[in-house]
Coordinates of C-alpha atoms and ligand atoms in Angstrom, one line a residue:
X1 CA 0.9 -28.2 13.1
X2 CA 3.7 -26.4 12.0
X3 CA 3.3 -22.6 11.7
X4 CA 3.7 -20.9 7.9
X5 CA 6.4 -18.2 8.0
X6 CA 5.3 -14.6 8.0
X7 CA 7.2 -12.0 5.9
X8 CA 6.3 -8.5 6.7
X9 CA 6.7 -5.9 3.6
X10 CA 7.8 -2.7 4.1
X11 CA 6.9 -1.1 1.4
X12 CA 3.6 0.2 -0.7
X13 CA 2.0 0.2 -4.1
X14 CA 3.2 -2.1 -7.5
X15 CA 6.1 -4.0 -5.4
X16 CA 3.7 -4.4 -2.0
X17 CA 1.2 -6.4 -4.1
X18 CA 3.8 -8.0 -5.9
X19 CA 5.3 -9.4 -2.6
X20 CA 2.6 -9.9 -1.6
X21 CA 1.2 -12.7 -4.3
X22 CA 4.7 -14.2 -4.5
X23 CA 4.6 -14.8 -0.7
X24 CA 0.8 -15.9 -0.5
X25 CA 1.8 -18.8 -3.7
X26 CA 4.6 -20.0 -1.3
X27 CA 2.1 -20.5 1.9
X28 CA 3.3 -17.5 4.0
X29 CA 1.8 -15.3 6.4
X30 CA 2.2 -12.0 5.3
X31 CA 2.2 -8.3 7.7
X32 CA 2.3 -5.0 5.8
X33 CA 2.8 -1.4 7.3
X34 CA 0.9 2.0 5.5
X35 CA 1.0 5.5 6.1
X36 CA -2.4 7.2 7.0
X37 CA -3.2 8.4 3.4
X38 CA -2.6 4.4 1.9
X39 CA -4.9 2.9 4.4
X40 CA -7.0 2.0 1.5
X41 CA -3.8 0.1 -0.8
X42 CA -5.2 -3.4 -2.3
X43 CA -2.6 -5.6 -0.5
X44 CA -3.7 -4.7 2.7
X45 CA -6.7 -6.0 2.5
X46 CA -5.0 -9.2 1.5
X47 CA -2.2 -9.4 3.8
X48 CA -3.0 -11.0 7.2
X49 CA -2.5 -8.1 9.6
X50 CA -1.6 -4.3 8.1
X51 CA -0.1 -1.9 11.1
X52 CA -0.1 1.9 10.1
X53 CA 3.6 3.3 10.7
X54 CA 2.8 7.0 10.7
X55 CA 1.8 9.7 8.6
X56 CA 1.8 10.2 5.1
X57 CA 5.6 11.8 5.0
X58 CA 8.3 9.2 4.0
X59 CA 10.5 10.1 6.6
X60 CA 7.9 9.4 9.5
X61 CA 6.6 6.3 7.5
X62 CA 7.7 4.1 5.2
X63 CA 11.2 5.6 5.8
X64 CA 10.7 5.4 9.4
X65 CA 12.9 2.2 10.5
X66 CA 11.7 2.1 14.4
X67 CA 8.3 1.7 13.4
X68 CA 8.7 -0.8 11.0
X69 CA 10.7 -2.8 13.3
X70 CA 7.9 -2.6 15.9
X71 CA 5.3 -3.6 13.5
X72 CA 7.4 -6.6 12.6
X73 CA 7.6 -7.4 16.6
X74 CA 4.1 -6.9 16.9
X75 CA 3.3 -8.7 14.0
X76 CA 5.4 -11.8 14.9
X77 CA 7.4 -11.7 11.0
X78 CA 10.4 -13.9 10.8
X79 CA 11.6 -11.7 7.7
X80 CA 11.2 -8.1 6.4
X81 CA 10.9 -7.4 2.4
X82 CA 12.1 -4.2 1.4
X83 CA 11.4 -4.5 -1.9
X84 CA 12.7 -1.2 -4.1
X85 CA 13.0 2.8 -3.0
X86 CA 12.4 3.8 0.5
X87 CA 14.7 1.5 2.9
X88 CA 16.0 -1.3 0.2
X89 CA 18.9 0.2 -0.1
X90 CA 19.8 1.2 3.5
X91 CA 22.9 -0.6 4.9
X92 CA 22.3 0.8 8.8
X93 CA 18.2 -0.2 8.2
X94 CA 19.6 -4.0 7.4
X95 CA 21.8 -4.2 10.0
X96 CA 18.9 -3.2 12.5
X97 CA 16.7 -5.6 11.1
X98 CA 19.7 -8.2 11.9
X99 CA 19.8 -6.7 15.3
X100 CA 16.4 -7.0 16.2
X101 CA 16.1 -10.8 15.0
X102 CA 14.3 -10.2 11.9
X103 CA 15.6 -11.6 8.5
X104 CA 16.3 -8.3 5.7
X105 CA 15.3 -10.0 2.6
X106 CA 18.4 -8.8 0.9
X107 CA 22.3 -9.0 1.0
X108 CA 24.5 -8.4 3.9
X109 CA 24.9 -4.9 5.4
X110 CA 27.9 -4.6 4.5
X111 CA 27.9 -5.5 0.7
X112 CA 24.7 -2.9 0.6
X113 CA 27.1 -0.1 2.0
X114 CA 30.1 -1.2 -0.6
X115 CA 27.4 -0.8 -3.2
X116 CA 25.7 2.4 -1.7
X117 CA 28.9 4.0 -2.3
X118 CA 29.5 4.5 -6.2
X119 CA 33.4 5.8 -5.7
X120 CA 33.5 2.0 -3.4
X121 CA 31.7 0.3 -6.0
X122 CA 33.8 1.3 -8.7
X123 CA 37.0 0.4 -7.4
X124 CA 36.1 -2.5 -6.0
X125 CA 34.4 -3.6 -10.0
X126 CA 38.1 -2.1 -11.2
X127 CA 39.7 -4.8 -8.7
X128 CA 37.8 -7.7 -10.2
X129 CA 38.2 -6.8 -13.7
X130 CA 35.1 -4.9 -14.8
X131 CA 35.2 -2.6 -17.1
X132 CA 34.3 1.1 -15.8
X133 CA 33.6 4.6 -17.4
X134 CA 37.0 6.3 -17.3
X135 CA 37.2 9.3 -15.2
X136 CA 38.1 10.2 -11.3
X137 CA 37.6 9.5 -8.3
X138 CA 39.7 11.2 -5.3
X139 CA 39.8 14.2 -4.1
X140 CA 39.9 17.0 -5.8
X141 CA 41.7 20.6 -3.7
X142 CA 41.2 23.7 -6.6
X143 CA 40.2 24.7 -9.2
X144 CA 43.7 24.3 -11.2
X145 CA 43.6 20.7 -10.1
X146 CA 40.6 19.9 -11.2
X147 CA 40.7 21.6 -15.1
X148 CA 43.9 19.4 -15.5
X149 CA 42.5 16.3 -14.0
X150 CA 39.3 16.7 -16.9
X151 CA 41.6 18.0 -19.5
X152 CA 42.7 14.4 -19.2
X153 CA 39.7 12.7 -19.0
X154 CA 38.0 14.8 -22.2
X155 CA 35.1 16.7 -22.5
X156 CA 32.0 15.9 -21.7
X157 CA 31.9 14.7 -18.2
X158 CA 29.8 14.1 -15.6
X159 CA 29.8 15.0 -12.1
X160 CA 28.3 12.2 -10.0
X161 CA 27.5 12.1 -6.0
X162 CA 28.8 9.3 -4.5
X163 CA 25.8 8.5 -2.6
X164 CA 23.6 9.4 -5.2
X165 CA 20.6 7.3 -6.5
X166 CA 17.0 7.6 -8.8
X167 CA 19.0 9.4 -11.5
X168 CA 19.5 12.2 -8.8
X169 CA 22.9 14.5 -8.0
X170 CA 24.1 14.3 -11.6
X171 CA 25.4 17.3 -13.9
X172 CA 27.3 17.4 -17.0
X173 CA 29.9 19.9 -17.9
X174 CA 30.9 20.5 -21.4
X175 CA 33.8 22.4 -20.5
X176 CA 36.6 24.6 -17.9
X177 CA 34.8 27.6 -17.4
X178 CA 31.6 25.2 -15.7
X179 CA 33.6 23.0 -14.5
X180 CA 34.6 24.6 -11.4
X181 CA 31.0 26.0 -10.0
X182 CA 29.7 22.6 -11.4
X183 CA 31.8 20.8 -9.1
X184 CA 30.9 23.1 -5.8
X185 CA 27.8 23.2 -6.5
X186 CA 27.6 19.2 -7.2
X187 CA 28.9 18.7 -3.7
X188 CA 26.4 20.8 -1.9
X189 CA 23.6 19.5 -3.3
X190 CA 25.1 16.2 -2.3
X191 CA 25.0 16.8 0.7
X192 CA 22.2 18.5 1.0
X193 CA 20.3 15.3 -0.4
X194 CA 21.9 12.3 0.6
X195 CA 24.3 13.7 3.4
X196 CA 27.4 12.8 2.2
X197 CA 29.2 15.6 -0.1
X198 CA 31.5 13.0 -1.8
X199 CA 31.6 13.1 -5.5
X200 CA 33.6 11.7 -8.7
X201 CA 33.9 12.5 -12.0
X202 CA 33.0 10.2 -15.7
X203 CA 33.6 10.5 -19.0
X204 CA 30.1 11.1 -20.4
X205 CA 29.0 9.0 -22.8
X206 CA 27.1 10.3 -25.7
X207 CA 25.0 7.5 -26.7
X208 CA 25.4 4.6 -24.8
X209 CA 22.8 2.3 -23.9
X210 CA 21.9 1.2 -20.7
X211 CA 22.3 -2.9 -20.5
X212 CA 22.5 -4.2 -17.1
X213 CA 23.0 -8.2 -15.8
X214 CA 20.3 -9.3 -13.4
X215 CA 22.5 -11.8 -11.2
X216 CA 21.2 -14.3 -7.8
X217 CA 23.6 -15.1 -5.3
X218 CA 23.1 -18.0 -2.5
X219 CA 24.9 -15.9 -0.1
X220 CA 27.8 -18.7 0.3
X221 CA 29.5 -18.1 -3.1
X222 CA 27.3 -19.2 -5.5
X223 CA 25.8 -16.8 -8.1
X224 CA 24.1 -17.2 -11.7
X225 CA 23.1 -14.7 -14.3
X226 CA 19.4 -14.2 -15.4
X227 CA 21.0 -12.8 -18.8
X228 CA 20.7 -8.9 -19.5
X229 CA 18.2 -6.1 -19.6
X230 CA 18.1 -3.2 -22.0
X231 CA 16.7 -0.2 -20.4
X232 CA 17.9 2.5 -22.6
X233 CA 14.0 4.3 -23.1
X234 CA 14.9 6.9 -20.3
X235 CA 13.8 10.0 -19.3
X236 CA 15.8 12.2 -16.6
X237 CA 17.5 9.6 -16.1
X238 CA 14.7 7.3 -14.8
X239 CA 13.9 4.0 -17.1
X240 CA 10.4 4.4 -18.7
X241 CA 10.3 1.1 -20.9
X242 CA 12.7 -2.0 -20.5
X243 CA 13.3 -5.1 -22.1
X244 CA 15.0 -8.4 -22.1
X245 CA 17.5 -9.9 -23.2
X246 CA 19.5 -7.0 -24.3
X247 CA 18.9 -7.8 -28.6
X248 CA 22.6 -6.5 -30.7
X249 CA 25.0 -7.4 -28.7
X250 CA 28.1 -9.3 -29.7
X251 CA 27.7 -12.5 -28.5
X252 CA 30.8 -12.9 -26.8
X253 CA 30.8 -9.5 -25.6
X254 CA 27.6 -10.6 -23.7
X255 CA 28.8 -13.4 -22.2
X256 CA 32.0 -11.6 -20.9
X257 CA 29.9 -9.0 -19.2
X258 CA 27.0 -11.8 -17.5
X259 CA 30.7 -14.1 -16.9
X260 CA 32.3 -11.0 -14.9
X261 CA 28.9 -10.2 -12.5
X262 CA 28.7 -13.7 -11.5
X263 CA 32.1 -14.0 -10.6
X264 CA 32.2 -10.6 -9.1
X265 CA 29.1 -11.7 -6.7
X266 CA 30.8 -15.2 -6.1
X267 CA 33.8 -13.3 -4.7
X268 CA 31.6 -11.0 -2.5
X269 CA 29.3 -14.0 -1.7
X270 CA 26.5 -12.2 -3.3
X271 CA 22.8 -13.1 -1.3
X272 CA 20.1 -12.7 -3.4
X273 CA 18.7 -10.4 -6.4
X274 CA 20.5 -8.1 -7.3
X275 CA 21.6 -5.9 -10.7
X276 CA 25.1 -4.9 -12.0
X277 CA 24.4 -1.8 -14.2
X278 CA 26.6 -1.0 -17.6
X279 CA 26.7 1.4 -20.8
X280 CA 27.6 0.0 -23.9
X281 CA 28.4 2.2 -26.1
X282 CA 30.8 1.4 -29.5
X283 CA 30.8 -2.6 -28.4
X284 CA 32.6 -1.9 -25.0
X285 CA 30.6 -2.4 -21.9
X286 CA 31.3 0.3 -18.9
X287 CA 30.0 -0.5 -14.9
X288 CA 28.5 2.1 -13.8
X289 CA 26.9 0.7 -10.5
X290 CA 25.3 -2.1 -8.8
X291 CA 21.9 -2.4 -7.3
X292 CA 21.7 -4.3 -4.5
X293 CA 17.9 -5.4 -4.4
X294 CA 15.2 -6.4 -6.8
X295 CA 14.0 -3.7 -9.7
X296 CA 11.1 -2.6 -11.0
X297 CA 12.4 -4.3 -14.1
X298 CA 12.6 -7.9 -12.7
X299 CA 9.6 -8.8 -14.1
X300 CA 11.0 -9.1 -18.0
X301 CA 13.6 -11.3 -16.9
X302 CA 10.9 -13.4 -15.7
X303 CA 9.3 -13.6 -18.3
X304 CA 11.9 -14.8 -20.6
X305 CA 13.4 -16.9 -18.1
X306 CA 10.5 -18.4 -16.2
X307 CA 11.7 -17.8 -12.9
X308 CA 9.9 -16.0 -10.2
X309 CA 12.4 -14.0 -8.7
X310 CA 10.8 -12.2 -6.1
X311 CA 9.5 -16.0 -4.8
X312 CA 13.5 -17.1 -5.4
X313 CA 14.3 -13.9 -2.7
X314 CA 11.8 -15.1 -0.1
X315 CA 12.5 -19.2 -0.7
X316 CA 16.2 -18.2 0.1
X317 CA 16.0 -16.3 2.9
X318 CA 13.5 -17.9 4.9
X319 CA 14.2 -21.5 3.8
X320 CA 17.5 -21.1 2.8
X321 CA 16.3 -22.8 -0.5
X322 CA 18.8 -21.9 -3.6
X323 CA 18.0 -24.2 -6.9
X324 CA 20.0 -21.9 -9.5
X325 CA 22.3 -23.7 -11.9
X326 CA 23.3 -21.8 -15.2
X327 CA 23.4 -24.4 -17.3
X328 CA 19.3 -24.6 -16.2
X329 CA 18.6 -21.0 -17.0
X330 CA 17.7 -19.9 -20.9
X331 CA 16.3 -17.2 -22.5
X332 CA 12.7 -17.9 -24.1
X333 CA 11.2 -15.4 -26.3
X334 CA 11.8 -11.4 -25.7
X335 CA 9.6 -9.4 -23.2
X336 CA 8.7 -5.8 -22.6
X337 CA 7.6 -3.5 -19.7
X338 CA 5.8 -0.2 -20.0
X339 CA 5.8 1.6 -16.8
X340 CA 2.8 3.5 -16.1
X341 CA 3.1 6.5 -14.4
X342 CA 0.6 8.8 -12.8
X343 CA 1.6 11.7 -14.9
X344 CA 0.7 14.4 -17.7
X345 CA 1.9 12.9 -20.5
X346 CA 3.4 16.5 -22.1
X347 CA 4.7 18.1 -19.2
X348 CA 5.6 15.7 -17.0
X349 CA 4.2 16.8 -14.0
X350 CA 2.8 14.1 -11.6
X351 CA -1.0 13.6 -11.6
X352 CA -2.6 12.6 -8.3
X353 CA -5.9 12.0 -7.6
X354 CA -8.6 9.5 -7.9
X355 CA -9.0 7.2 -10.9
X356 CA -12.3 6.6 -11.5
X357 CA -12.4 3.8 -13.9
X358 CA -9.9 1.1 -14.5
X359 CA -9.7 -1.4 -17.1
X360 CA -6.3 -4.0 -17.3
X361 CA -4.9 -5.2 -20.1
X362 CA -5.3 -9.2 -20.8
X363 CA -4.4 -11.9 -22.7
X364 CA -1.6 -14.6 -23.7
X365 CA 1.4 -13.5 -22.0
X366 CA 0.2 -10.2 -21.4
X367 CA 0.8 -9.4 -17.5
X368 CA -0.6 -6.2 -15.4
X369 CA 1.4 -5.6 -12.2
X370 CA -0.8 -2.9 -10.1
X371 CA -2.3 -2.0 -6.9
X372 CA -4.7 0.5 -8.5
X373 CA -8.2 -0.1 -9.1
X374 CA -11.9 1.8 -9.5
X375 CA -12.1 4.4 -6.9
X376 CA -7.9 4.4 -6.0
X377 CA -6.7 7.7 -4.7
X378 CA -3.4 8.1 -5.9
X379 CA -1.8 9.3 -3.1
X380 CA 0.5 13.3 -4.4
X381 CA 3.0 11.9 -1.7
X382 CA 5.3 9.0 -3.3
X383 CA 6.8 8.1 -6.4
X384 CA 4.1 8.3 -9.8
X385 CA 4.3 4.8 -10.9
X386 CA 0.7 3.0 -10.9
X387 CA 1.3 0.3 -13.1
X388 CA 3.7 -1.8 -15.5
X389 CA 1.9 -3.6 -18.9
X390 CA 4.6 -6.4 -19.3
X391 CA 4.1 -8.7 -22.5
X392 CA 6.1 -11.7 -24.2
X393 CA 6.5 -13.0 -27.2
X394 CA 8.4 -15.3 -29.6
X395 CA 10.2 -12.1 -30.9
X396 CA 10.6 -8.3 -30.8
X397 CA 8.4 -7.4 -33.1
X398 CA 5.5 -9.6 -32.2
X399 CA 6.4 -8.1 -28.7
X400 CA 6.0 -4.9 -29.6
X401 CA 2.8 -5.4 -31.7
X402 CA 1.3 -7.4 -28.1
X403 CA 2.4 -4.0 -26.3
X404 CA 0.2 -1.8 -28.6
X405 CA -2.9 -3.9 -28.0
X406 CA -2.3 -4.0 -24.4
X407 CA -1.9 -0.4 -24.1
X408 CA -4.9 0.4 -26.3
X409 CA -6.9 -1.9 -24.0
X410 CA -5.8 -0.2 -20.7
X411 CA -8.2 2.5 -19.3
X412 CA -7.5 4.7 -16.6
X413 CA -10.0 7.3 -16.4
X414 CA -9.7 10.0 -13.8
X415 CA -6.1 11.1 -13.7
X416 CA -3.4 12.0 -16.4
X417 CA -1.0 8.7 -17.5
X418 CA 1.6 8.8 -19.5
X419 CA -0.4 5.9 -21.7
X420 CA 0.0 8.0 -24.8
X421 CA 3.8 8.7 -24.9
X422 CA 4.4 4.8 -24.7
X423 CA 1.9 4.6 -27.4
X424 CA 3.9 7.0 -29.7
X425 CA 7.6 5.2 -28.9
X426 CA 5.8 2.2 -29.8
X427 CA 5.5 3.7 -33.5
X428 CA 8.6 5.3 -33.5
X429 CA 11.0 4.8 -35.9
X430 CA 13.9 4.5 -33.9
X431 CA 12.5 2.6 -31.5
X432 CA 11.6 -0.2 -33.7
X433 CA 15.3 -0.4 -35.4
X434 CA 16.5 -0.7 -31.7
X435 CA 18.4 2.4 -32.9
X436 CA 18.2 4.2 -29.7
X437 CA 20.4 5.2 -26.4
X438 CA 20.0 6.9 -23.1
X439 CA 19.0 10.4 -24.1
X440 CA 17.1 9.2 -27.2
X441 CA 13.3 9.7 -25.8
X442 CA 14.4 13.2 -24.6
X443 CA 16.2 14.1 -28.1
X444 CA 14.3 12.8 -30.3
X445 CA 10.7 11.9 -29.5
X446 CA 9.9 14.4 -26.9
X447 CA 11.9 17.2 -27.9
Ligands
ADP501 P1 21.5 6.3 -10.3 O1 22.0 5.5 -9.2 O2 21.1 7.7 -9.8 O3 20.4 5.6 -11.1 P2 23.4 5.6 -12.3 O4 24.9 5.7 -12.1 O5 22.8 4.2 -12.3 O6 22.7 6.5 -11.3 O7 23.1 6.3 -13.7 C1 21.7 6.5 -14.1 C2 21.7 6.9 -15.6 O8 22.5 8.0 -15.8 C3 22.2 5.8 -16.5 O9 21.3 4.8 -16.9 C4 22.6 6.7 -17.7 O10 21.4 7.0 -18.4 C5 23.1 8.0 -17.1 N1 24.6 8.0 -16.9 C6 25.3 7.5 -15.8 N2 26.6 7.6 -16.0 C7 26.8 8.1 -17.3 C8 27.9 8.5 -18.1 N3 29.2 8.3 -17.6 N4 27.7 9.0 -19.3 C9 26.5 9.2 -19.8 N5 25.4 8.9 -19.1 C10 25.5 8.4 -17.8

């Protein structure tokens, strides 16, 4: 009899048990790694065999690429899902999983390093006809230099790490007399965090919105768009509601921007999921960056489109099965995500601990994506997201009405959610008129 394939995920909570079910539907064997304080995550007691990688620090576990290769020896895994955070974005981590045999579920190394790099990424999107945000991106010597090279850009920019990522290493300066500390201090803390000092400077945009293009590549020059994403509902910088498609937008405009990310990821024989990031802002679309894995967001696109992508990843990498055409693909309906995260809902600050009592959301087209259930410890050591409530309907509205029953259904008793402050952007004003943009939660409903 012919063996099933294994796939081992590298990863933990929401994604883990989303790889998990995807691969499981599709007859695979599945291995999955934890840290000592997540010996008790749901997925591992589904998975076939789950090897502990080390302690509860990211850096000695889930971060910790030696281990995780052994696990997948010891486990016998033809192919590693990274899935998102931790090592999904790590060119030298793909390139030792090519090394040691193993299959990255993901793009080439060296696309993810092109991407990884923003200053890379945005000249390479220049050479291929994207549009970017105006602004700079050699070096920069003194302080002379760099007042004239703003001056010519205009007030506000924004300082940007070249290796940053998760909203992290950015500053805005409003004008000359920040502009110089801003810059220093920008590349310290670059380096400090991601090791590389680079940085670049960007117009900053006062209200754009955040629209990005989920795209599929067969790794051999073909690509198709999944349509767009509106994830403007941010705080920090980090999306707290999403939704697809991306609702008043020029239709041509659209089509330009999905047009330009396929043909950008035919050229660079794009394998896999992956997102090409914009803000719109007065009907021009700007790149920002690209995104080379899946995102917590994928699951909107599904829904509208009816395609599983996380199943698509695994079918093409350990199949080699790729059965995208556009003309295929169409949007059905509108969808929303509400991420839940473990955290007080007025301050912000993350809220570990056990939850005591949990109650999903159901229904028609309601969907709960979560490893948590009675008696979960959430774990003070990784990021605060528990949970997304995804719902779709014929229409934004009826969306958004499906959301508010959802939410009111969810219970989780025992630790602080931020259940509440999607319950009041769900009666905001704003919100509803799709009259919002990056900064809006901060300016206007949180204050
Ligand atoms: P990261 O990789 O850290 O997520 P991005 O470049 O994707 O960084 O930007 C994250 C968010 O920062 C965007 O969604 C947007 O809200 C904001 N942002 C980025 N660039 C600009 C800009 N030029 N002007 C205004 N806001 C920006």
């Amino acid at each position: 009899m012919k063996q099933s394939k294994k796939i081992l995920i590298a990863n933990r909570g929401v994604i883990a048990i989303r790889a998990l079910r995807a691969a499981r539907e599709l007859g695979y064997s599945v291995a999955s790694v934890y840290s000592t304080i997540d010996r008790d995550q749901k997925h591992l007691k589904l998975s076939d065999e789950a090897i502990c990688i080390g302690p509860p620090e990211t850096k000695d576990s889930y971060l910790n690429e030696a281990a995780i290769i052994s696990a997948a020896e010891l486990s016998g895994a033809d192919a590693i899902y990274p899935g998102f955070g931790f090592l999904a974005e790590n060119a030298s981590f793909a390139e030792k999983c090519r090394e040691s045999g193993f299959k990255f579920i993901g793009p080439d190394p060296e696309v993810i390093a092109i991407m990884g790099d923003k200053i890379k990424a945005k000249e390479l999107a220049k050479s291929l006809n994207i549009p970017v945000v105006p602004g700079y991106e050699g070096e920069i010597y003194n302080e002379n230099e760099a007042i004239k090279i703003v001056e010519e850009i205009g007030y506000p920019v924004i300082i940007k790490a070249s290796a940053g990522g998760g909203g992290r290493g950015m500053r805005v300066v409003n004008s000359s007399d920040e502009l110089w500390q801003s810059i220093q201090s920008a590349q310290n803390e670059a380096e400090l965090a991601f090791g590389d000092g680079k940085i670049f400077i960007e117009k900053y945009l006062k209200k754009p919105r955040h629209i990005e293009v989920q795209i599929f590549g067969n790794g051999k020059g073909e690509a198709v768009h999944l349509f767009t994403r509106d994830c403007s509902l941010q705080r920090k910088y980090q999306k707290i509601i999403e939704e697809a498609p991306a609702l008043n937008i020029d239709n041509q405009k659209l089509e330009e921007i999905q047009n330009l990310s396929v043909e950008a990821c035919k050229k660079l024989n794009y394998e896999g999921a992956g997102t090409i990031e914009f803000l719109y802002e007065n009907d021009d679309f700007y790149f920002i960056e690209m995104n080379t894995r899946i995102q917590v967001e994928h699951t909107v696109t599904e829904m509208i489109t009816g395609v599983d992508l996380v199943q698509a990843q695994l079918l093409l990498a350990l199949e080699n099965k790729y059965n995208f055409k556009q003309e295929d693909l169409k949007v059905n309906g509108h969808a929303m995500q509400c991420r839940i995260n473990a955290e007080d809902p007025e301050t912000f600050v993350p809220s570990p601990g056990r939850i005591d009592r949990v109650h999903r959301p159901g229904g028609y087209h309601v969907r709960f994506e979560s490893q948590i259930y009675s008696g979960y410890q959430v774990p003070a050591n990784y990021d605060s997201l528990i949970a997304e409530v995804i719902v779709k309907d014929k229409d934004r509205d009826r969306v958004i009405n499906k959301m508010r029953v959802a939410l009111q259904e969810l219970v989780v008793e025992g630790i602080k959610t931020n259940q509440n402050l999607h319950q009041r952007i769900l009666e905001d004003k704003g919100f509803l008129n799709l009259d919002y943009y990056i900064k809006y939660l901060e300016e206007k409903i949180i204050k």
